[in-house]
Amino acid sequence: MKRTRILLFMLSSLVLVACASPYDRGMQAYEEGRYQESIEHFESVKAWDEHADDAEVMISRASYKAGRQAYENGNWDKALQFLNQVRRDRYADARDLMGDVYYQKGREAYEEQNWTTAINHLLMVRPESGKYQEARRLLAEVRNQSSS
């Protein structure tokens, strides 16, 4: 009897998950920390859906969190991919984090003595970034090394 109840519960849960809207599936994935998956669900919310505006907000929030995770894992390109999608409430934070990413990419290129790539990445660090001064100091060093 107990197994039957468990089986019925599991089947009803599957039906509910399968019938959930893209927005609901996106929220579930977001709340479980599966940000990239949540973005995919939110992006499939149709413009006429009652949750369309909320889905746009959630895409921005999930993009920031996915970008932050990628940054913390040292995956610079993936971090930039997601941070470029941030639009709303975390826009300034995302731009600052992008400055950090470009600084890290420039620093790595410097260590590899890839001067042109280092210069290109360091020039992407904007004055608003917390890494701007460090990037400028490293840029001067890169230019000094590349001219030697």
Short mmCIF file of N, CA, C and O in Angstrom, two decimals, residues 3 8 11 14 22 24 31 37 41-42 44 46 48 56 59 78 91 107 110 112 119-120 122-124 145 147:
data_model
loop_
_atom_site.label_atom_id
_atom_site.label_comp_id
_atom_site.label_asym_id
_atom_site.label_seq_id
_atom_site.Cartn_x
_atom_site.Cartn_y
_atom_site.Cartn_z
N ARG A 3 3.91 1.55 -1.07
CA ARG A 3 4.58 1.69 -2.37
C ARG A 3 3.64 2.26 -3.41
O ARG A 3 4.06 3.04 -4.26
N LEU A 8 2.15 6.71 -6.90
CA LEU A 8 1.16 7.70 -7.33
C LEU A 8 1.68 9.13 -7.13
O LEU A 8 1.48 10.00 -7.98
N LEU A 11 4.28 9.81 -9.85
CA LEU A 11 3.64 10.02 -11.15
C LEU A 11 2.94 11.37 -11.23
O LEU A 11 3.04 12.08 -12.23
N LEU A 14 5.53 14.05 -11.67
CA LEU A 14 6.02 14.10 -13.05
C LEU A 14 5.03 14.81 -13.96
O LEU A 14 5.42 15.59 -14.82
N PRO A 22 6.94 27.28 -19.30
CA PRO A 22 8.38 27.57 -19.40
C PRO A 22 8.84 28.50 -18.27
O PRO A 22 9.94 28.34 -17.75
N ASP A 24 7.57 28.72 -15.20
CA ASP A 24 7.63 27.93 -13.96
C ASP A 24 8.86 27.02 -13.96
O ASP A 24 9.54 26.89 -12.94
N GLU A 31 15.92 28.63 -8.96
CA GLU A 31 15.95 28.40 -7.51
C GLU A 31 16.86 27.25 -7.11
O GLU A 31 17.38 27.22 -6.01
N GLU A 37 20.29 26.67 -17.52
CA GLU A 37 19.04 26.00 -17.89
C GLU A 37 17.85 26.94 -17.70
O GLU A 37 16.93 26.97 -18.52
N HIS A 41 14.75 28.23 -20.39
CA HIS A 41 13.31 28.19 -20.16
C HIS A 41 12.71 29.59 -20.27
O HIS A 41 11.67 29.77 -20.92
N PHE A 42 13.34 30.57 -19.65
CA PHE A 42 12.82 31.93 -19.70
C PHE A 42 12.78 32.48 -21.13
O PHE A 42 11.87 33.21 -21.49
N SER A 44 12.13 30.87 -23.71
CA SER A 44 11.04 30.26 -24.48
C SER A 44 9.66 30.79 -24.07
O SER A 44 8.66 30.40 -24.64
N LYS A 46 6.75 33.09 -24.37
CA LYS A 46 6.26 33.87 -25.52
C LYS A 46 5.94 35.31 -25.12
O LYS A 46 5.58 35.58 -23.98
N TRP A 48 3.43 37.10 -25.65
CA TRP A 48 2.05 37.32 -25.20
C TRP A 48 1.74 36.63 -23.87
O TRP A 48 0.67 36.79 -23.31
N GLU A 56 11.95 38.28 -18.74
CA GLU A 56 13.06 39.15 -19.13
C GLU A 56 13.91 39.53 -17.92
O GLU A 56 15.14 39.53 -17.97
N ILE A 59 15.88 36.46 -16.90
CA ILE A 59 17.01 36.19 -17.80
C ILE A 59 18.20 37.02 -17.36
O ILE A 59 19.33 36.53 -17.28
N LYS A 78 33.14 32.19 -20.98
CA LYS A 78 31.76 31.90 -20.58
C LYS A 78 31.22 33.02 -19.69
O LYS A 78 30.05 33.41 -19.81
N TYR A 91 23.11 45.39 -13.79
CA TYR A 91 23.89 45.88 -14.94
C TYR A 91 25.24 46.44 -14.52
O TYR A 91 26.27 46.07 -15.06
N ARG A 107 46.06 39.69 -17.96
CA ARG A 107 47.14 39.22 -17.08
C ARG A 107 47.66 37.86 -17.56
O ARG A 107 48.88 37.63 -17.60
N TYR A 110 49.68 38.34 -20.63
CA TYR A 110 50.96 38.94 -20.24
C TYR A 110 51.92 37.85 -19.76
O TYR A 110 53.09 37.82 -20.16
N GLU A 112 51.93 34.82 -20.54
CA GLU A 112 52.31 33.99 -21.69
C GLU A 112 53.13 34.77 -22.71
O GLU A 112 53.48 34.24 -23.75
N ILE A 119 47.41 43.43 -24.56
CA ILE A 119 47.03 44.83 -24.79
C ILE A 119 45.54 44.93 -25.12
O ILE A 119 44.82 45.76 -24.56
N ASN A 120 45.08 44.08 -26.03
CA ASN A 120 43.67 44.12 -26.43
C ASN A 120 42.73 43.90 -25.24
O ASN A 120 41.72 44.60 -25.11
N LEU A 122 43.43 44.27 -21.95
CA LEU A 122 43.59 45.33 -20.93
C LEU A 122 42.93 46.63 -21.37
O LEU A 122 42.43 47.38 -20.53
N LEU A 123 42.92 46.90 -22.67
CA LEU A 123 42.23 48.09 -23.16
C LEU A 123 40.71 48.00 -23.00
O LEU A 123 40.03 49.02 -23.03
N MET A 124 40.19 46.80 -22.81
CA MET A 124 38.75 46.61 -22.63
C MET A 124 38.29 46.95 -21.21
O MET A 124 37.10 47.06 -20.95
N GLN A 145 57.44 45.82 -22.17
CA GLN A 145 58.00 44.50 -22.52
C GLN A 145 57.95 44.26 -24.04
O GLN A 145 58.87 43.70 -24.59
N SER A 147 58.07 46.38 -26.41
CA SER A 147 58.98 47.23 -27.18
C SER A 147 60.45 46.88 -26.94
O SER A 147 61.34 47.42 -27.58
#
